[in-house]
Amino acid sequence: DMCNHSRESPHILTGRAMPGGLLKVVAGVDVKAGDAIDICYGGGVEGNDRFIQDYGFLDSSPEAYKIVAKKLLGKGRSIAKMTAAEQEVELQSLKATTLEEDETLLGNCSEIDERAALGYRIGMKHAIRRLRG
């Protein structure tokens, strides 16, 4: 690991993560010896769909879910576009349970993978509700 994720980080990662590529962290504020340096994974335009797949964690900020919800609703600016069919499949899968059912399941669940999946579903349902008003 080079840098941890923080959506509020003033620092930026630039370059290419590939053989022969060069990565550079550009400081957004003065950094003193011993300071932790975080970056915003995905350049601030990717959300929890990518974070859980690529990095194995969920960002707890509402924005990380809003980015994915916008993509599902066809309003996103993510690099990874979804077809209308993919959007419909995802939206239908979220309708398999209610928000209240997911929250109850989460309260009774101890398995870390299940908790992550339920947390994702709950976060997505909240974000979609907010976007749809």
Tab-separated table of N, CA and C in Angstrom:
chain	number	residue	atom	x	y	z
A	1	ASP	N	0.825	-1.191	0.000
A	1	ASP	CA	0.000	0.000	0.000
A	1	ASP	C	0.866	1.250	0.000
A	2	MET	N	0.432	2.209	-0.763
A	2	MET	CA	1.169	3.454	-0.808
A	2	MET	C	0.449	4.524	0.011
A	3	CYS	N	-0.818	4.734	-0.264
A	3	CYS	CA	-1.607	5.753	0.431
A	3	CYS	C	-2.979	5.176	0.763
A	4	ASN	N	-3.521	5.568	1.878
A	4	ASN	CA	-4.887	5.193	2.232
A	4	ASN	C	-5.864	6.147	1.554
A	5	HIS	N	-7.136	5.735	1.551
A	5	HIS	CA	-8.193	6.524	0.918
A	5	HIS	C	-8.823	7.494	1.909
A	6	SER	N	-9.037	8.706	1.446
A	6	SER	CA	-9.838	9.687	2.164
A	6	SER	C	-10.489	10.582	1.119
A	7	ARG	N	-11.817	10.612	1.102
A	7	ARG	CA	-12.525	11.431	0.126
A	7	ARG	C	-12.189	12.917	0.301
A	8	GLU	N	-11.799	13.312	1.500
A	8	GLU	CA	-11.506	14.719	1.781
A	8	GLU	C	-10.037	15.083	1.561
A	9	SER	N	-9.227	14.162	1.093
A	9	SER	CA	-7.798	14.426	0.949
A	9	SER	C	-7.525	15.559	-0.034
A	10	PRO	N	-6.615	16.458	0.340
A	10	PRO	CA	-6.234	17.519	-0.588
A	10	PRO	C	-5.150	17.056	-1.569
A	11	HIS	N	-4.609	15.857	-1.361
A	11	HIS	CA	-3.513	15.352	-2.183
A	11	HIS	C	-4.057	14.594	-3.396
A	12	ILE	N	-3.269	14.559	-4.459
A	12	ILE	CA	-3.707	13.949	-5.715
A	12	ILE	C	-2.647	12.968	-6.196
A	13	LEU	N	-3.097	11.799	-6.647
A	13	LEU	CA	-2.214	10.820	-7.263
A	13	LEU	C	-2.266	11.031	-8.767
A	14	THR	N	-1.111	11.148	-9.391
A	14	THR	CA	-1.042	11.317	-10.836
A	14	THR	C	-0.173	10.219	-11.431
A	15	GLY	N	-0.280	10.031	-12.719
A	15	GLY	CA	0.580	9.078	-13.417
A	15	GLY	C	-0.162	7.840	-13.853
A	16	ARG	N	0.609	6.804	-14.173
A	16	ARG	CA	0.070	5.555	-14.701
A	16	ARG	C	0.525	4.375	-13.856
A	17	ALA	N	-0.436	3.571	-13.395
A	17	ALA	CA	-0.124	2.366	-12.627
A	17	ALA	C	0.012	1.200	-13.597
A	18	MET	N	1.158	1.126	-14.251
A	18	MET	CA	1.417	0.062	-15.212
A	18	MET	C	2.923	-0.154	-15.284
A	19	PRO	N	3.364	-1.285	-15.829
A	19	PRO	CA	4.811	-1.504	-15.934
A	19	PRO	C	5.486	-0.336	-16.644
A	20	GLY	N	6.504	0.187	-16.018
A	20	GLY	CA	7.224	1.322	-16.579
A	20	GLY	C	6.552	2.660	-16.315
A	21	GLY	N	5.359	2.621	-15.723
A	21	GLY	CA	4.637	3.853	-15.422
A	21	GLY	C	5.202	4.538	-14.194
A	22	LEU	N	4.898	5.775	-14.037
A	22	LEU	CA	5.369	6.560	-12.906
A	22	LEU	C	4.170	7.130	-12.160
A	23	LEU	N	4.107	6.858	-10.865
A	23	LEU	CA	3.063	7.434	-10.020
A	23	LEU	C	3.692	8.520	-9.162
A	24	LYS	N	2.953	9.603	-8.990
A	24	LYS	CA	3.441	10.701	-8.179
A	24	LYS	C	2.288	11.241	-7.351
A	25	VAL	N	2.545	11.514	-6.079
A	25	VAL	CA	1.557	12.163	-5.234
A	25	VAL	C	1.883	13.649	-5.196
A	26	VAL	N	0.907	14.448	-5.580
A	26	VAL	CA	1.065	15.896	-5.559
A	26	VAL	C	0.395	16.397	-4.277
A	27	ALA	N	1.172	17.044	-3.431
A	27	ALA	CA	0.658	17.526	-2.152
A	27	ALA	C	-0.268	18.715	-2.369
A	28	GLY	N	-1.439	18.638	-1.752
A	28	GLY	CA	-2.401	19.727	-1.837
A	28	GLY	C	-2.251	20.727	-0.701
A	29	VAL	N	-1.499	20.344	0.313
A	29	VAL	CA	-1.175	21.212	1.450
A	29	VAL	C	0.251	20.890	1.866
A	30	ASP	N	0.834	21.747	2.682
A	30	ASP	CA	2.172	21.472	3.188
A	30	ASP	C	2.160	20.179	3.994
A	31	VAL	N	3.192	19.363	3.805
A	31	VAL	CA	3.319	18.085	4.498
A	31	VAL	C	4.581	18.125	5.346
A	32	LYS	N	4.403	17.770	6.617
A	32	LYS	CA	5.548	17.712	7.528
A	32	LYS	C	6.008	16.273	7.673
A	33	ALA	N	7.258	16.078	8.038
A	33	ALA	CA	7.784	14.732	8.265
A	33	ALA	C	6.885	14.001	9.258
A	34	GLY	N	6.512	12.785	8.924
A	34	GLY	CA	5.665	11.978	9.797
A	34	GLY	C	4.176	12.088	9.525
A	35	ASP	N	3.753	13.074	8.707
A	35	ASP	CA	2.331	13.217	8.371
A	35	ASP	C	1.884	12.053	7.498
A	36	ALA	N	0.689	11.544	7.765
A	36	ALA	CA	0.093	10.548	6.881
A	36	ALA	C	-0.385	11.249	5.617
A	37	ILE	N	-0.214	10.589	4.486
A	37	ILE	CA	-0.666	11.151	3.216
A	37	ILE	C	-1.724	10.228	2.647
A	38	ASP	N	-2.955	10.731	2.556
A	38	ASP	CA	-4.065	9.998	1.971
A	38	ASP	C	-4.352	10.580	0.596
A	39	ILE	N	-5.001	9.794	-0.231
A	39	ILE	CA	-5.488	10.272	-1.519
A	39	ILE	C	-6.939	9.824	-1.671
A	40	CYS	N	-7.656	10.416	-2.584
A	40	CYS	CA	-9.028	9.994	-2.873
A	40	CYS	C	-8.964	8.983	-4.012
A	41	TYR	N	-9.187	7.711	-3.690
A	41	TYR	CA	-9.144	6.664	-4.705
A	41	TYR	C	-10.169	6.964	-5.794
A	42	GLY	N	-9.829	6.642	-7.014
A	42	GLY	CA	-10.752	6.854	-8.129
A	42	GLY	C	-10.843	8.297	-8.566
A	43	GLY	N	-9.960	9.146	-8.072
A	43	GLY	CA	-9.946	10.536	-8.495
A	43	GLY	C	-11.178	11.333	-8.120
A	44	GLY	N	-11.962	10.819	-7.178
A	44	GLY	CA	-13.154	11.527	-6.739
A	44	GLY	C	-14.367	11.306	-7.627
A	45	VAL	N	-14.222	10.504	-8.703
A	45	VAL	CA	-15.352	10.254	-9.593
A	45	VAL	C	-15.822	8.802	-9.545
A	46	GLU	N	-15.172	7.980	-8.756
A	46	GLU	CA	-15.589	6.585	-8.604
A	46	GLU	C	-16.175	6.392	-7.217
A	47	GLY	N	-17.031	5.388	-7.099
A	47	GLY	CA	-17.725	5.148	-5.840
A	47	GLY	C	-17.548	3.736	-5.334
A	48	ASN	N	-18.448	3.334	-4.469
A	48	ASN	CA	-18.308	2.072	-3.757
A	48	ASN	C	-18.386	0.828	-4.631
A	49	ASP	N	-18.966	0.910	-5.808
A	49	ASP	CA	-18.941	-0.261	-6.689
A	49	ASP	C	-17.502	-0.609	-7.053
A	50	ARG	N	-16.706	0.388	-7.348
A	50	ARG	CA	-15.295	0.162	-7.691
A	50	ARG	C	-14.463	-0.105	-6.438
A	51	PHE	N	-14.752	0.607	-5.347
A	51	PHE	CA	-13.939	0.441	-4.138
A	51	PHE	C	-14.016	-0.985	-3.606
A	52	ILE	N	-15.222	-1.569	-3.577
A	52	ILE	CA	-15.353	-2.920	-3.038
A	52	ILE	C	-14.709	-3.926	-3.982
A	53	GLN	N	-14.822	-3.709	-5.294
A	53	GLN	CA	-14.226	-4.628	-6.259
A	53	GLN	C	-12.712	-4.490	-6.331
A	54	ASP	N	-12.228	-3.280	-6.392
A	54	ASP	CA	-10.805	-3.045	-6.626
A	54	ASP	C	-9.956	-3.022	-5.360
A	55	TYR	N	-10.541	-2.565	-4.251
A	55	TYR	CA	-9.746	-2.353	-3.048
A	55	TYR	C	-10.241	-3.115	-1.833
A	56	GLY	N	-11.453	-3.682	-1.904
A	56	GLY	CA	-11.963	-4.505	-0.810
A	56	GLY	C	-12.534	-3.741	0.372
A	57	PHE	N	-12.969	-2.507	0.168
A	57	PHE	CA	-13.576	-1.748	1.263
A	57	PHE	C	-14.723	-0.900	0.732
A	58	LEU	N	-15.566	-0.455	1.646
A	58	LEU	CA	-16.630	0.493	1.333
A	58	LEU	C	-16.324	1.816	2.005
A	59	ASP	N	-16.460	2.896	1.264
A	59	ASP	CA	-16.312	4.248	1.796
A	59	ASP	C	-17.647	4.603	2.454
A	60	SER	N	-17.623	4.998	3.705
A	60	SER	CA	-18.861	5.263	4.443
A	60	SER	C	-19.525	6.595	4.076
A	61	SER	N	-18.867	7.416	3.282
A	61	SER	CA	-19.457	8.725	2.955
A	61	SER	C	-20.639	8.568	1.996
A	62	PRO	N	-21.681	9.367	2.181
A	62	PRO	CA	-22.826	9.312	1.267
A	62	PRO	C	-22.428	9.538	-0.192
A	63	GLU	N	-21.407	10.340	-0.434
A	63	GLU	CA	-20.973	10.635	-1.803
A	63	GLU	C	-20.518	9.374	-2.539
A	64	ALA	N	-19.894	8.438	-1.829
A	64	ALA	CA	-19.415	7.204	-2.460
A	64	ALA	C	-20.570	6.345	-2.963
A	65	TYR	N	-21.725	6.457	-2.320
A	65	TYR	CA	-22.925	5.751	-2.783
A	65	TYR	C	-23.658	6.577	-3.837
A	66	LYS	N	-23.659	7.881	-3.682
A	66	LYS	CA	-24.343	8.766	-4.632
A	66	LYS	C	-23.752	8.630	-6.027
A	67	ILE	N	-22.441	8.498	-6.120
A	67	ILE	CA	-21.771	8.334	-7.406
A	67	ILE	C	-22.295	7.095	-8.121
A	68	VAL	N	-22.442	5.993	-7.389
A	68	VAL	CA	-22.928	4.741	-7.989
A	68	VAL	C	-24.421	4.852	-8.309
A	69	ALA	N	-25.176	5.464	-7.428
A	69	ALA	CA	-26.613	5.632	-7.659
A	69	ALA	C	-26.851	6.455	-8.928
A	70	LYS	N	-26.062	7.487	-9.128
A	70	LYS	CA	-26.192	8.294	-10.340
A	70	LYS	C	-25.902	7.446	-11.576
A	71	LYS	N	-24.896	6.590	-11.481
A	71	LYS	CA	-24.564	5.708	-12.594
A	71	LYS	C	-25.739	4.768	-12.890
A	72	LEU	N	-26.342	4.208	-11.833
A	72	LEU	CA	-27.486	3.307	-12.003
A	72	LEU	C	-28.692	4.017	-12.619
A	73	LEU	N	-28.832	5.294	-12.297
A	73	LEU	CA	-29.963	6.072	-12.805
A	73	LEU	C	-29.635	6.790	-14.115
A	74	GLY	N	-28.439	6.526	-14.662
A	74	GLY	CA	-28.045	7.129	-15.932
A	74	GLY	C	-27.614	8.564	-15.843
A	75	LYS	N	-27.205	9.005	-14.653
A	75	LYS	CA	-26.826	10.407	-14.450
A	75	LYS	C	-25.359	10.567	-14.063
A	76	GLY	N	-24.601	9.469	-14.065
A	76	GLY	CA	-23.235	9.492	-13.547
A	76	GLY	C	-22.204	9.966	-14.544
A	77	ARG	N	-21.008	10.233	-14.025
A	77	ARG	CA	-19.895	10.627	-14.887
A	77	ARG	C	-18.710	9.688	-14.712
A	78	SER	N	-18.980	8.480	-14.273
A	78	SER	CA	-17.950	7.473	-14.073
A	78	SER	C	-17.360	7.048	-15.409
A	79	ILE	N	-16.123	6.629	-15.380
A	79	ILE	CA	-15.466	6.087	-16.562
A	79	ILE	C	-16.177	4.801	-16.999
A	80	ALA	N	-16.598	4.002	-16.019
A	80	ALA	CA	-17.255	2.721	-16.291
A	80	ALA	C	-18.749	2.950	-16.494
A	81	LYS	N	-19.159	3.149	-17.719
A	81	LYS	CA	-20.569	3.372	-18.044
A	81	LYS	C	-21.334	2.063	-17.984
A	82	MET	N	-22.618	2.147	-17.693
A	82	MET	CA	-23.482	0.976	-17.665
A	82	MET	C	-24.491	1.077	-18.797
A	83	THR	N	-24.793	-0.069	-19.400
A	83	THR	CA	-25.846	-0.085	-20.406
A	83	THR	C	-27.194	0.006	-19.691
A	84	ALA	N	-28.241	0.318	-20.446
A	84	ALA	CA	-29.578	0.379	-19.863
A	84	ALA	C	-29.970	-0.977	-19.283
A	85	ALA	N	-29.587	-2.055	-19.946
A	85	ALA	CA	-29.901	-3.399	-19.446
A	85	ALA	C	-29.181	-3.674	-18.128
A	86	GLU	N	-27.912	-3.281	-18.028
A	86	GLU	CA	-27.165	-3.462	-16.781
A	86	GLU	C	-27.773	-2.635	-15.652
A	87	GLN	N	-28.177	-1.410	-15.975
A	87	GLN	CA	-28.820	-0.560	-14.969
A	87	GLN	C	-30.092	-1.223	-14.453
A	88	GLU	N	-30.894	-1.754	-15.347
A	88	GLU	CA	-32.157	-2.369	-14.964
A	88	GLU	C	-31.936	-3.607	-14.092
A	89	VAL	N	-30.960	-4.428	-14.446
A	89	VAL	CA	-30.652	-5.624	-13.645
A	89	VAL	C	-30.254	-5.214	-12.228
A	90	GLU	N	-29.396	-4.215	-12.110
A	90	GLU	CA	-28.948	-3.750	-10.789
A	90	GLU	C	-30.109	-3.171	-9.985
A	91	LEU	N	-30.917	-2.346	-10.620
A	91	LEU	CA	-32.053	-1.743	-9.916
A	91	LEU	C	-33.051	-2.809	-9.473
A	92	GLN	N	-33.302	-3.794	-10.307
A	92	GLN	CA	-34.220	-4.871	-9.939
A	92	GLN	C	-33.664	-5.697	-8.778
A	93	SER	N	-32.354	-5.933	-8.782
A	93	SER	CA	-31.766	-6.724	-7.691
A	93	SER	C	-31.897	-5.987	-6.355
A	94	LEU	N	-31.847	-4.667	-6.381
A	94	LEU	CA	-32.019	-3.899	-5.147
A	94	LEU	C	-33.456	-3.971	-4.631
A	95	LYS	N	-34.407	-4.225	-5.539
A	95	LYS	CA	-35.810	-4.305	-5.148
A	95	LYS	C	-36.183	-5.666	-4.550
A	96	ALA	N	-35.250	-6.624	-4.567
A	96	ALA	CA	-35.544	-7.971	-4.046
A	96	ALA	C	-35.873	-7.941	-2.556
A	97	THR	N	-35.340	-6.947	-1.859
A	97	THR	CA	-35.620	-6.765	-0.430
A	97	THR	C	-35.890	-5.293	-0.178
A	98	THR	N	-36.573	-5.013	0.926
A	98	THR	CA	-36.800	-3.616	1.304
A	98	THR	C	-35.611	-3.120	2.113
A	99	LEU	N	-35.515	-1.826	2.242
A	99	LEU	CA	-34.484	-1.225	3.078
A	99	LEU	C	-34.600	-1.738	4.510
A	100	GLU	N	-35.817	-1.808	4.995
A	100	GLU	CA	-36.048	-2.262	6.373
A	100	GLU	C	-35.606	-3.720	6.552
A	101	GLU	N	-35.891	-4.572	5.556
A	101	GLU	CA	-35.447	-5.966	5.619
A	101	GLU	C	-33.924	-6.059	5.651
A	102	ASP	N	-33.267	-5.257	4.806
A	102	ASP	CA	-31.799	-5.262	4.786
A	102	ASP	C	-31.230	-4.801	6.127
A	103	GLU	N	-31.816	-3.764	6.703
A	103	GLU	CA	-31.331	-3.271	7.994
A	103	GLU	C	-31.516	-4.316	9.087
A	104	THR	N	-32.618	-5.049	9.067
A	104	THR	CA	-32.842	-6.135	10.036
A	104	THR	C	-31.820	-7.243	9.834
A	105	LEU	N	-31.597	-7.621	8.570
A	105	LEU	CA	-30.597	-8.652	8.274
A	105	LEU	C	-29.215	-8.224	8.755
A	106	LEU	N	-28.864	-6.975	8.539
A	106	LEU	CA	-27.560	-6.468	8.969
A	106	LEU	C	-27.422	-6.551	10.488
A	107	GLY	N	-28.492	-6.215	11.190
A	107	GLY	CA	-28.462	-6.270	12.649
A	107	GLY	C	-28.282	-7.668	13.202
A	108	ASN	N	-28.656	-8.686	12.422
A	108	ASN	CA	-28.553	-10.074	12.869
A	108	ASN	C	-27.394	-10.829	12.224
A	109	CYS	N	-26.547	-10.147	11.502
A	109	CYS	CA	-25.488	-10.794	10.717
A	109	CYS	C	-24.119	-10.584	11.361
A	110	SER	N	-23.326	-11.650	11.391
A	110	SER	CA	-21.978	-11.534	11.949
A	110	SER	C	-20.886	-11.795	10.903
A	111	GLU	N	-21.240	-12.330	9.750
A	111	GLU	CA	-20.251	-12.626	8.706
A	111	GLU	C	-19.814	-11.339	8.007
A	112	ILE	N	-18.504	-11.122	7.927
A	112	ILE	CA	-17.982	-9.862	7.391
A	112	ILE	C	-18.380	-9.637	5.935
A	113	ASP	N	-18.362	-10.686	5.102
A	113	ASP	CA	-18.729	-10.517	3.697
A	113	ASP	C	-20.204	-10.162	3.545
A	114	GLU	N	-21.051	-10.815	4.323
A	114	GLU	CA	-22.482	-10.517	4.278
A	114	GLU	C	-22.755	-9.105	4.786
A	115	ARG	N	-22.042	-8.708	5.836
A	115	ARG	CA	-22.221	-7.357	6.377
A	115	ARG	C	-21.827	-6.315	5.328
A	116	ALA	N	-20.752	-6.582	4.581
A	116	ALA	CA	-20.324	-5.653	3.529
A	116	ALA	C	-21.379	-5.576	2.430
A	117	ALA	N	-21.910	-6.728	2.009
A	117	ALA	CA	-22.927	-6.743	0.957
A	117	ALA	C	-24.192	-6.013	1.405
A	118	LEU	N	-24.612	-6.276	2.630
A	118	LEU	CA	-25.807	-5.594	3.148
A	118	LEU	C	-25.559	-4.101	3.318
A	119	GLY	N	-24.375	-3.736	3.801
A	119	GLY	CA	-24.035	-2.321	3.936
A	119	GLY	C	-24.068	-1.607	2.595
A	120	TYR	N	-23.588	-2.293	1.570
A	120	TYR	CA	-23.618	-1.730	0.216
A	120	TYR	C	-25.060	-1.541	-0.252
A	121	ARG	N	-25.888	-2.568	-0.085
A	121	ARG	CA	-27.288	-2.480	-0.510
A	121	ARG	C	-28.013	-1.350	0.216
A	122	ILE	N	-27.780	-1.241	1.517
A	122	ILE	CA	-28.427	-0.198	2.316
A	122	ILE	C	-27.966	1.184	1.853
A	123	GLY	N	-26.666	1.350	1.667
A	123	GLY	CA	-26.135	2.630	1.202
A	123	GLY	C	-26.676	3.013	-0.160
A	124	MET	N	-26.795	2.024	-1.057
A	124	MET	CA	-27.332	2.292	-2.384
A	124	MET	C	-28.803	2.691	-2.319
A	125	LYS	N	-29.569	1.996	-1.509
A	125	LYS	CA	-30.999	2.316	-1.399
A	125	LYS	C	-31.213	3.725	-0.841
A	126	HIS	N	-30.410	4.102	0.139
A	126	HIS	CA	-30.512	5.470	0.676
A	126	HIS	C	-30.146	6.492	-0.400
A	127	ALA	N	-29.066	6.234	-1.138
A	127	ALA	CA	-28.620	7.188	-2.157
A	127	ALA	C	-29.657	7.332	-3.268
A	128	ILE	N	-30.239	6.227	-3.701
A	128	ILE	CA	-31.258	6.284	-4.755
A	128	ILE	C	-32.480	7.053	-4.277
A	129	ARG	N	-32.885	6.818	-3.044
A	129	ARG	CA	-34.042	7.559	-2.483
A	129	ARG	C	-33.764	9.061	-2.476
A	130	ARG	N	-32.555	9.436	-2.066
A	130	ARG	CA	-32.208	10.866	-2.023
A	130	ARG	C	-32.213	11.474	-3.419
A	131	LEU	N	-31.683	10.752	-4.401
A	131	LEU	CA	-31.636	11.283	-5.764
A	131	LEU	C	-33.016	11.384	-6.400
A	132	ARG	N	-33.875	10.458	-6.056
A	132	ARG	CA	-35.222	10.474	-6.649
A	132	ARG	C	-36.157	11.429	-5.898
A	133	GLY	N	-35.701	11.885	-4.738
A	133	GLY	CA	-36.472	12.838	-3.954
A	133	GLY	C	-37.612	12.203	-3.286
